[in-house]
Amino acid sequence: MATSQKLTEHFLTCTICTEVFDKPCTLVCNHTFCRKCVVNYTKTRPEALSAKSLMCPFCRKMTKVSDPERPVEEWADDVKPIFVIQGLLDSFGPGSKDTTNCSYCKEEGETTPATSWCAVCDDALCERCTRMHQRMPSSRHHDVVDLSGETRVKVKRKVICKVHKNKMIKYLCKDCKTAVCQTCCIIHHRKCELVVEIESEIPEMKTELRKNKKNLLRKHNEMKTHVGKQTFKVGEELARYVQIESNIKSASVTAIEVIKVKERKLLSELKEMSDRHIGQLKADIKSGEMSVQMYQQQAELIDQALQFECDMDVYEMYQGCEAGDVEAVGVVDVMEKGRIDRITFRQDTDKLSRALEDLNLGEIHVQYDDVLDLKAAPVLQDTINVTVAGDEDEGYSHDVTMLEVNGTDTVVVTDYYNNSVKSFYTRNSQPGHSKLSVEGEPYGITRLKHNQVAVTVMGTSQIVTVEVNPDLVLLSTIKTSKQYKGITSLTQSTLAASCKSPPCVDILDMSGHVLKSVCPDHEDGNILDRPKSLCTTRTGNILVSDGGTKCVLCLTPEGDVVFNYRPTGHTALKDPRGITSTSTGDILVTDFSQHRVIHLTESGQFVRNVMTSQNGARYPRGLCVGGRGRIYLCASGEVKVFTYCK
């Protein structure tokens, strides 16, 4: 019973549903699953459906189906389990035959202890039925073994030919790699050269299987150790995620508190000014009421003087009026300096919107196992020809970026000669591309969002924004006052773009308005002469490659120079073009005429040439860093994809 349970738990359980196999099928990779489970998994894999094959959930190998025109639900019906699995199911699986009592007597309603087992009929027999079994001509030569004592667990199962039901499989056709019966040998394999008895091959097979078992056990132990480490890592990462969540909330609370402080300051200022204004108005009212009373009093005195007809009363009142006493005690001049007329709240909604958009609580930085290792040698993984159907000229890739859109790696490139932006991707195992024509020569490209890019267009003073789905859709055309070459995204609401005339780097809003123009000076003159490509570092600074001064410049958005890489000797730049920065801060620059890509530290120190013409860097231009340790490099009419994995 314990052996049966162990076999069921470890060998007869589907790794997908974790239940005992229900109609198992063994794929070409020798992995076994329930038919329903492997079909349901295949339905979720578009590449398997397009290939008309069942996909193994474990190793991803494909198993061709015999009749792909049938519904997918029936694709696994003809895929049978290997003999070992079927044998274990027959012996130990649910519903396996009872070997305790005689099968034939049981059919007659009797319960008779079984003493023998017919491997051909797959039935248990009592002593009487065994004697009858041995007398019948059709079963006289069947392999019948004793079930008593230790023999019970040493029953050798015989496998019957599926075509010739009364024949056992005893031979192996090495030419066809198929186990067959004697009749199959005569009918179907008589022209085959290597047909041998299976029994003669068993020792060699067992030796090979023992080696495989040893290798599998080694992998088992390695994977078990790996699972243990990953389980421990899950606990660590969960604690890290909780801490990160706390940090994000803390940053949010800090930002809110800063806003609250500004709110309290504004409200306090409003109250102070409001109290002062209301006080002034109330003083006006009090003064007015006094004036009303005085005017009334003076009017009544004049009236009395006129009624009594006393010459002296009339004369005194007249003298008072002549002296201006009436005015003096009337309107009081309270229009002192700094008197408030009105209080309003002025708000620059655009500035507030930009400030909120640019508000940065922090960034979620993901470091992948296959991080870019610039110490490794470059390995060319792919070459993308940017010339597509409908192009008038041969493609000329000038700048490139890579986006992951809905799980699809998408390379977006500017084709200078064909006035177009193009995307290249692989979806459902099929390569695809998209082309978007623009009015001039597209030059620089930068990523705005996970599925949006901005492109400078030479000759038109335009910057276009494009949505990547991964097919390209024009979103907007931004008119600019200058012609820009390089471009990089600083924040969600600001861009940096390089201009040749006058040589500068402009900070722009998303409407194309220049917010700031950066033209750093040097004792020998302007540092910028022909600024070309731009890129934003992980700290928010701007990297500039300049073909005129032959330097790499790092600027702050405010215009301060962080460093100016302008070496001499063998490391001197001749024609710097493309520039990019990695997640670790390292800087990569292409040197067009020297056919190389150089590696600088984050502080602008030369490290080495990471790529030369020998690696495929012939006339390199734009470049970018993608996932999985990849570098995408523009060279002539191609984009070359290199890996630098550890």
XYZ file of C-alpha atoms in Angstrom:
646
model
C 0.000 0.000 0.000
C 2.883 2.333 0.875
C 4.608 1.557 -2.453
C 1.381 2.232 -4.347
C 0.904 5.574 -2.588
C 4.528 6.588 -3.212
C 4.321 5.779 -6.913
C 1.035 7.678 -7.213
C 2.447 10.731 -5.467
C 5.759 10.897 -7.312
C 5.219 9.334 -10.730
C 1.540 9.321 -11.558
C 0.714 12.941 -10.725
C 0.270 15.630 -13.372
C 2.463 18.630 -12.554
C -0.171 21.020 -13.955
C -3.279 19.985 -12.035
C -1.347 18.078 -9.284
C -3.898 15.251 -9.539
C -3.374 11.623 -10.592
C -3.079 11.390 -14.389
C -6.399 11.472 -16.204
C -5.889 10.102 -19.730
C -2.146 10.811 -19.741
C -0.197 11.689 -22.877
C 3.579 11.720 -23.251
C 4.999 14.405 -25.557
C 8.079 14.071 -27.772
C 10.207 15.525 -24.971
C 9.179 12.537 -22.763
C 7.195 14.724 -20.359
C 3.753 13.426 -19.405
C 0.602 15.380 -18.555
C -3.159 14.900 -18.559
C -4.557 15.363 -22.067
C -6.928 18.067 -20.889
C -4.148 19.921 -19.031
C -1.726 20.038 -21.950
C -4.504 21.089 -24.343
C -5.636 23.900 -22.037
C -2.043 25.102 -21.743
C -1.563 24.969 -25.519
C -4.642 27.162 -25.969
C -2.834 29.925 -24.072
C 0.221 29.813 -26.375
C -0.421 31.529 -29.743
C 2.875 30.229 -31.147
C 1.775 26.639 -30.455
C -1.622 27.157 -32.075
C -0.044 28.690 -35.181
C 2.410 25.768 -35.364
C -0.456 23.241 -35.001
C 1.409 21.613 -32.127
C 1.059 20.779 -28.457
C 3.518 22.750 -26.314
C 5.202 21.239 -23.292
C 4.641 23.501 -20.263
C 7.986 22.384 -18.819
C 10.530 22.636 -21.667
C 8.417 24.464 -24.340
C 9.141 21.822 -26.994
C 6.483 21.307 -29.644
C 4.753 18.011 -30.427
C 3.144 17.884 -33.862
C -0.436 16.604 -33.841
C -1.594 13.912 -36.245
C -4.685 15.775 -37.442
C -4.377 19.542 -36.910
C -7.709 20.165 -38.672
C -9.567 18.728 -35.706
C -10.647 20.998 -32.840
C -7.810 21.885 -30.460
C -9.602 19.970 -27.698
C -8.977 16.742 -29.654
C -5.335 17.333 -30.544
C -4.027 15.177 -27.668
C -6.419 12.253 -28.224
C -3.905 10.286 -30.301
C -0.916 11.039 -28.064
C -0.434 8.020 -25.789
C 1.595 7.726 -22.571
C 4.898 5.868 -22.537
C 4.723 2.221 -21.495
C 6.245 2.893 -18.074
C 3.546 5.420 -17.146
C 0.763 3.208 -18.470
C 2.204 0.204 -16.654
C 2.391 2.085 -13.368
C -1.163 3.301 -13.828
C -2.347 -0.228 -14.537
C -0.532 -1.559 -11.499
C -0.906 1.203 -8.936
C -3.212 3.876 -10.300
C -6.842 4.415 -9.376
C -8.981 1.660 -10.786
C -6.054 -0.759 -11.274
C -7.006 -4.392 -11.467
C -7.450 -6.485 -8.342
C -4.659 -9.076 -8.054
C -6.025 -10.555 -4.844
C -8.942 -12.477 -6.372
C -9.408 -14.390 -9.625
C -10.683 -12.122 -12.418
C -12.710 -14.866 -14.139
C -14.358 -16.154 -10.967
C -15.205 -12.579 -10.052
C -17.139 -12.227 -13.324
C -19.190 -15.284 -12.242
C -19.955 -13.710 -8.854
C -17.470 -15.836 -6.943
C -14.552 -14.725 -4.769
C -11.586 -17.059 -5.231
C -8.012 -16.164 -4.165
C -5.687 -15.558 -7.135
C -2.502 -17.607 -7.344
C -1.209 -16.607 -10.793
C -1.075 -13.672 -13.177
C -1.255 -13.786 -16.982
C 0.913 -10.949 -18.314
C -0.669 -11.284 -21.773
C -4.332 -11.229 -20.701
C -3.552 -8.878 -17.802
C -5.724 -10.986 -15.497
C -5.384 -12.636 -12.069
C -6.153 -16.407 -12.011
C -7.000 -18.962 -9.330
C -5.549 -22.511 -9.482
C -8.539 -23.936 -11.389
C -8.654 -21.110 -13.934
C -4.871 -21.321 -14.366
C -5.151 -25.013 -15.381
C -7.940 -24.173 -17.845
C -5.918 -21.227 -19.162
C -2.953 -23.503 -19.887
C -5.131 -26.066 -21.724
C -6.665 -23.582 -24.170
C -4.673 -23.409 -27.461
C -5.029 -19.607 -27.700
C -3.548 -19.003 -24.241
C -1.395 -22.090 -23.766
C 1.859 -20.151 -24.375
C 0.980 -17.029 -22.422
C 3.446 -15.869 -19.793
C 1.832 -16.876 -16.482
C 3.696 -16.166 -13.248
C 3.142 -17.166 -9.646
C 1.757 -14.456 -7.350
C 2.776 -16.147 -4.116
C 5.619 -14.932 -1.892
C 8.181 -12.425 -3.163
C 7.255 -13.052 -6.795
C 4.288 -10.695 -6.363
C 6.470 -7.606 -6.728
C 8.648 -9.059 -9.469
C 5.972 -9.530 -12.110
C 7.421 -8.735 -15.510
C 4.812 -6.913 -17.569
C 4.469 -7.873 -21.210
C 3.486 -5.303 -23.796
C 1.106 -6.337 -26.565
C 1.341 -4.946 -30.094
C -1.366 -2.370 -30.773
C -1.827 -3.655 -34.315
C -1.561 -7.398 -33.730
C -3.398 -7.895 -30.455
C -2.173 -11.431 -29.812
C 1.498 -10.656 -30.359
C 3.963 -9.336 -27.824
C 6.471 -6.656 -28.652
C 9.908 -8.294 -28.662
C 11.879 -6.497 -31.355
C 13.377 -3.091 -31.956
C 13.781 -1.527 -35.399
C 16.733 0.840 -34.991
C 16.193 2.305 -38.440
C 12.650 3.419 -37.583
C 13.321 3.739 -33.837
C 10.177 1.727 -33.137
C 9.425 -1.261 -30.891
C 7.478 -3.904 -32.851
C 6.173 -7.460 -32.743
C 7.347 -10.297 -34.982
C 4.455 -9.851 -37.411
C 5.255 -6.131 -37.765
C 8.855 -7.078 -38.572
C 7.739 -9.376 -41.375
C 5.164 -7.048 -42.869
C 6.470 -3.525 -42.305
C 10.193 -3.767 -41.494
C 11.545 -6.503 -43.742
C 13.626 -3.948 -45.688
C 15.081 -2.385 -42.553
C 18.688 -3.307 -41.830
C 18.818 -2.997 -38.047
C 16.028 -5.048 -36.449
C 17.150 -6.681 -33.198
C 15.581 -8.279 -30.161
C 14.794 -5.716 -27.490
C 16.227 -8.051 -24.866
C 19.687 -7.873 -26.466
C 19.665 -4.073 -26.204
C 18.458 -3.907 -22.619
C 21.906 -4.018 -20.889
C 23.167 -1.067 -22.946
C 19.894 0.799 -22.422
C 20.035 0.201 -18.678
C 23.603 1.520 -18.542
C 22.550 4.653 -20.385
C 19.474 5.030 -18.191
C 21.602 4.777 -15.048
C 23.761 7.610 -16.389
C 20.629 9.621 -17.135
C 19.286 8.870 -13.678
C 22.536 10.068 -12.098
C 22.369 13.260 -14.157
C 18.693 13.767 -13.271
C 19.387 13.278 -9.575
C 22.174 15.858 -9.805
C 19.779 18.303 -11.489
C 17.133 17.390 -8.924
C 19.454 18.281 -6.053
C 20.580 21.484 -7.772
C 17.004 22.537 -8.418
C 15.985 21.619 -4.881
C 18.792 23.842 -3.558
C 17.726 26.590 -5.963
C 14.103 26.306 -4.815
C 15.253 26.558 -1.211
C 17.247 29.710 -1.986
C 14.343 31.198 -3.924
C 11.966 30.402 -1.060
C 14.276 32.234 1.328
C 14.564 35.074 -1.184
C 10.758 35.368 -1.340
C 10.753 36.202 2.367
C 13.547 38.720 1.907
C 11.883 40.369 -1.094
C 8.497 40.545 0.627
C 10.170 42.379 3.501
C 11.920 44.628 0.972
C 8.641 45.366 -0.809
C 7.022 46.303 2.515
C 9.939 48.655 3.205
C 9.742 50.168 -0.306
C 6.000 50.649 0.123
C 6.674 52.394 3.436
C 9.314 54.605 1.768
C 6.922 55.564 -1.032
C 4.199 56.431 1.465
C 6.736 58.393 3.523
C 7.824 60.346 0.422
C 4.175 61.019 -0.348
C 3.540 62.202 3.217
C 6.601 64.465 2.988
C 5.393 65.926 -0.319
C 1.899 66.420 1.109
C 3.370 68.078 4.213
C 5.351 70.497 2.019
C 2.112 71.317 0.191
C 0.311 71.670 3.526
C 3.003 74.077 4.774
C 2.546 76.171 1.632
C -1.219 75.959 2.136
C -0.945 77.142 5.761
C 1.380 79.956 4.698
C -1.080 81.109 2.020
C -4.055 80.860 4.403
C -2.145 82.756 7.109
C -1.206 85.484 4.640
C -4.809 85.595 3.412
C -6.115 85.939 6.985
C -3.594 88.666 7.809
C -4.444 90.674 4.698
C -8.153 89.942 5.042
C -8.183 91.119 8.696
C -6.304 94.253 7.689
C -8.642 94.921 4.767
C -11.789 94.337 6.827
C -10.320 96.548 9.577
C -9.767 99.344 7.088
C -13.298 98.974 5.781
C -14.745 98.995 9.306
C -12.692 102.135 10.095
C -14.194 103.714 7.000
C -17.662 102.813 8.256
C -16.960 104.256 11.725
C -15.542 107.438 10.225
C -18.517 107.708 7.890
C -20.975 107.299 10.741
C -19.169 110.058 12.683
C -19.282 112.275 9.602
C -23.018 111.664 9.178
C -23.573 112.622 12.802
C -21.421 115.754 12.545
C -23.060 116.841 9.295
C -26.481 116.422 10.844
C -25.425 118.300 13.980
C -23.997 121.231 12.003
C -27.073 121.366 9.767
C -29.338 121.503 12.828
C -27.227 124.304 14.406
C -27.452 126.344 11.219
C -31.188 125.737 11.194
C -31.475 126.939 14.790
C -29.433 130.040 14.032
C -31.689 130.868 11.144
C -34.865 130.351 13.189
C -33.881 132.499 16.214
C -32.896 135.416 13.979
C -30.130 136.350 16.345
C -27.566 138.262 14.449
C -24.687 136.907 16.526
C -25.797 133.281 16.047
C -25.973 133.813 12.316
C -22.627 135.549 12.311
C -20.884 132.775 14.322
C -22.239 130.042 12.114
C -21.239 131.976 9.058
C -17.723 132.458 10.437
C -17.522 128.714 11.098
C -18.494 127.883 7.559
C -16.040 130.467 6.206
C -13.241 128.914 8.256
C -13.999 125.442 6.861
C -15.080 123.962 10.154
C -17.896 122.159 8.451
C -15.506 120.310 6.145
C -13.013 119.690 8.929
C -15.503 117.853 11.019
C -17.061 116.224 7.981
C -15.183 113.820 5.642
C -12.065 112.509 7.418
C -9.092 111.700 5.232
C -8.270 108.081 6.024
C -6.558 107.223 2.730
C -3.236 106.363 4.365
C -0.422 104.689 2.408
C -0.699 100.901 1.821
C -4.438 100.976 1.953
C -5.878 97.718 0.524
C -8.308 97.996 -2.331
C -8.972 94.308 -3.135
C -7.543 90.858 -2.349
C -7.440 88.192 -5.078
C -5.805 84.764 -5.515
C -3.674 84.544 -8.615
C -2.709 81.034 -9.759
C -0.522 79.946 -12.684
C -2.386 76.734 -13.484
C 0.102 75.741 -16.205
C 3.040 76.172 -13.829
C 1.183 74.257 -11.127
C 0.375 71.443 -13.581
C 4.012 71.227 -14.675
C 5.181 71.233 -11.066
C 2.769 68.402 -10.204
C 3.779 66.422 -13.291
C 7.445 66.915 -12.491
C 6.932 66.025 -8.829
C 9.150 62.999 -8.348
C 8.596 60.894 -5.236
C 11.283 58.495 -6.463
C 11.716 55.764 -9.048
C 11.202 52.021 -9.006
C 14.533 50.688 -10.245
C 14.472 47.093 -11.472
C 17.781 45.284 -11.782
C 17.555 42.151 -13.896
C 19.648 39.021 -13.542
C 20.922 39.515 -17.091
C 22.126 43.058 -16.405
C 24.408 44.674 -18.967
C 28.008 43.640 -18.218
C 30.330 45.982 -20.090
C 33.325 43.885 -19.053
C 32.047 41.008 -21.187
C 32.710 40.612 -24.901
C 29.894 41.667 -27.245
C 27.935 38.886 -28.939
C 25.929 39.740 -32.066
C 22.408 38.384 -31.517
C 20.449 39.890 -34.381
C 20.680 42.279 -37.320
C 17.620 44.295 -38.341
C 17.551 45.592 -41.902
C 15.649 48.892 -41.750
C 14.881 48.917 -45.484
C 11.270 47.813 -45.995
C 8.891 47.449 -48.917
C 7.894 50.811 -50.371
C 11.150 52.612 -49.507
C 12.517 54.767 -52.317
C 16.094 54.599 -51.014
C 18.150 52.167 -49.038
C 17.433 52.597 -45.339
C 19.725 54.769 -43.204
C 19.242 54.170 -39.487
C 20.214 57.280 -37.580
C 18.933 56.888 -34.026
C 17.205 54.101 -32.128
C 15.316 53.303 -28.960
C 13.728 50.120 -27.604
C 10.347 49.811 -25.869
C 8.480 46.870 -24.402
C 4.865 47.254 -25.503
C 2.344 44.714 -24.158
C 5.144 42.230 -23.618
C 6.582 42.732 -27.120
C 10.129 44.074 -27.533
C 9.846 46.837 -30.129
C 12.799 48.575 -31.796
C 11.936 52.087 -33.035
C 14.402 53.695 -35.460
C 14.650 56.935 -37.463
C 15.295 56.330 -41.184
C 16.953 59.563 -42.356
C 16.959 58.803 -46.111
C 13.352 57.614 -46.347
C 11.835 60.391 -44.174
C 10.217 57.897 -41.848
C 10.104 56.419 -38.375
C 9.967 52.622 -38.281
C 9.244 49.970 -35.670
C 10.402 46.346 -35.776
C 9.072 43.584 -33.532
C 8.241 39.878 -33.278
C 4.682 38.899 -32.371
C 3.296 35.343 -32.281
C 6.693 34.113 -33.549
C 6.255 36.256 -36.667
C 8.467 39.286 -37.427
C 6.590 42.522 -38.123
C 7.281 46.168 -38.847
C 5.511 49.507 -39.133
C 6.412 52.682 -41.026
C 5.319 56.258 -40.314
C 6.263 58.921 -42.888
C 7.183 62.445 -41.704
C 7.631 65.727 -43.565
C 11.428 65.949 -43.292
C 14.500 63.947 -42.266
C 13.991 62.364 -38.823
C 17.122 62.634 -36.700
C 16.990 62.049 -32.935
C 14.550 59.926 -30.973
C 13.724 59.670 -27.273
C 11.294 57.653 -25.194
C 8.507 59.685 -23.540
C 6.391 56.946 -21.956
C 6.346 53.164 -22.080
C 4.618 53.379 -25.488
C 5.429 56.882 -26.755
C 8.449 58.478 -28.407
C 9.398 61.963 -29.621
C 11.376 62.513 -32.851
C 13.149 65.614 -34.183
C 12.504 66.320 -37.883
C 15.224 68.220 -39.733
C 14.311 70.834 -42.352
C 10.863 71.498 -40.904
C 11.516 72.831 -37.370
C 9.273 70.115 -35.970
C 9.189 67.558 -33.207
C 6.641 64.761 -33.648
C 5.273 62.537 -30.900
C 4.419 58.962 -31.852
C 2.498 56.174 -30.131
C 3.974 52.671 -30.385
C 1.426 49.831 -30.291
C 3.912 48.350 -31.576
C 2.641 49.755 -34.902
C 3.235 53.498 -35.121
C 0.542 56.180 -34.799
C 1.239 59.925 -35.090
C 0.039 61.737 -31.957
C 1.098 65.363 -32.483
C 3.337 67.704 -34.448
C 5.099 70.343 -32.334
C 6.285 73.468 -34.157
C 9.598 74.849 -32.864
C 11.451 78.096 -33.437
C 14.704 76.278 -34.269
C 15.855 73.168 -36.083
C 16.824 70.531 -33.550
C 18.928 67.384 -33.923
C 19.376 65.461 -30.712
C 16.529 65.077 -28.235
C 15.994 63.591 -24.786
C 13.133 63.531 -22.305
C 13.884 65.263 -18.997
C 10.478 65.038 -17.315
C 6.953 64.236 -18.436
C 6.495 67.890 -19.366
C 9.964 68.962 -20.547
C 12.410 67.998 -23.278
C 16.019 68.895 -24.049
C 17.004 69.370 -27.703
C 20.301 70.292 -29.393
C 20.593 73.035 -32.000
C 23.466 73.742 -34.405
C 22.634 77.386 -35.147
C 23.115 78.890 -32.690
C 24.951 76.041 -30.931
C 23.017 75.369 -27.745
C 20.873 72.924 -25.811
C 17.317 74.177 -25.250
C 14.932 73.092 -22.525
C 11.448 72.953 -24.075
C 7.944 72.359 -22.826
C 5.651 69.974 -24.694
C 4.328 72.864 -26.778
C 7.786 73.620 -28.184
C 8.336 76.813 -26.170
C 11.927 77.422 -25.053
C 12.025 77.528 -21.253
C 15.801 77.890 -21.067
C 18.671 77.976 -23.541
C 21.991 76.509 -22.358
C 25.161 77.821 -24.052
C 28.036 77.120 -21.648
C 31.191 79.176 -22.151
C 34.821 78.171 -21.829
C 38.006 80.191 -21.617
C 38.770 79.099 -25.184
C 35.262 79.945 -26.383
C 31.968 78.074 -26.453
C 32.104 74.435 -25.422
C 29.276 73.672 -27.839
C 29.909 73.988 -31.551
C 27.922 71.214 -33.266
C 25.911 69.443 -30.571
C 24.401 66.228 -31.901
C 22.948 63.484 -29.732
C 21.553 63.901 -26.228
C 20.611 61.591 -23.418
C 19.400 61.931 -19.822
C 21.411 60.336 -17.031
C 19.898 58.524 -14.083
C 20.500 61.666 -11.982
C 18.607 63.901 -14.427
C 21.627 65.542 -16.063
C 22.031 65.977 -19.832
C 24.783 64.219 -21.822
C 25.771 65.919 -25.096
C 28.006 64.621 -27.894
C 29.532 67.502 -29.871
C 31.073 66.868 -33.293
C 32.601 70.349 -33.508
C 34.542 70.491 -30.239
C 34.886 66.697 -30.310
C 33.820 66.271 -26.727
C 31.237 64.691 -24.458
C 29.609 67.219 -22.163
C 27.515 66.643 -19.054
C 25.191 69.519 -18.118
C 22.657 70.116 -15.408
C 19.207 71.291 -16.579
C 20.180 74.681 -15.106
C 23.171 74.895 -17.463
C 26.056 74.084 -15.110
C 28.887 71.951 -16.527
C 29.362 68.695 -14.588
C 32.247 67.459 -16.748
C 33.729 67.981 -20.192
C 35.354 64.855 -21.680
C 37.773 66.127 -24.326
C 40.823 63.854 -24.308
C 43.914 63.885 -26.489
C 46.129 61.122 -27.793
C 44.841 57.651 -28.681
C 41.599 58.159 -26.728
C 40.740 61.424 -28.514
C 37.323 61.573 -30.145
C 37.119 62.350 -33.859
C 33.393 62.316 -34.582
C 31.213 61.562 -31.528
C 27.623 60.745 -32.488
C 25.241 58.577 -30.496
C 25.256 58.667 -26.712
C 23.392 56.730 -24.033
C 23.544 56.012 -20.317
C 22.930 52.715 -18.536
C 20.920 52.064 -15.380
C 24.213 51.880 -13.463
C 25.325 55.302 -14.726
C 27.887 54.104 -17.277
C 28.094 56.133 -20.500
C 28.420 54.761 -24.053
C 29.431 56.987 -26.982
C 29.822 56.108 -30.657
C 32.836 57.505 -32.537
C 31.646 57.463 -36.144
C 34.883 57.835 -38.118
C 36.929 55.645 -35.757
C 34.420 52.771 -35.914
C 34.149 52.288 -32.187
C 31.929 52.568 -29.117
C 33.664 53.888 -25.999
C 32.767 53.317 -22.370
C 32.988 56.199 -19.880
C 32.293 56.143 -16.160
C 29.455 58.187 -14.701
C 31.973 60.935 -13.892
C 33.329 61.027 -17.461
C 36.468 58.882 -17.156
C 37.560 56.696 -20.075
C 37.329 52.944 -19.435
C 37.834 51.183 -22.759
C 36.555 50.609 -26.274
C 33.681 48.181 -25.778
C 33.122 47.736 -29.498
C 35.214 48.224 -32.654
C 34.936 47.504 -36.360
C 35.987 43.924 -35.594
C 32.793 43.489 -33.569
C 30.622 45.072 -36.266
C 30.783 48.755 -35.259
C 31.314 50.128 -38.767
C 30.347 53.818 -38.924
C 28.221 53.612 -35.752
C 25.651 56.322 -35.066
C 22.770 56.173 -32.587
C 22.605 53.542 -29.877
C 20.502 52.590 -26.877
C 20.489 50.056 -24.065
C 17.634 47.552 -23.812
C 16.666 44.740 -21.472
C 18.420 41.395 -21.087
C 21.880 42.945 -21.361
C 21.372 44.202 -24.924
C 22.781 47.145 -26.873
C 21.047 48.337 -30.063
C 23.456 50.039 -32.485
C 22.677 51.940 -35.711
C 25.172 51.149 -38.471
C 24.439 52.069 -42.114
C 21.047 50.618 -43.015
C 20.899 48.236 -40.084
C 20.313 48.025 -36.370
C 22.655 45.507 -34.787
C 21.675 43.856 -31.519
C 24.495 42.838 -29.182
C 24.426 41.172 -25.772
C 26.835 41.850 -22.931
C 25.447 39.427 -20.374
C 27.484 38.043 -17.502
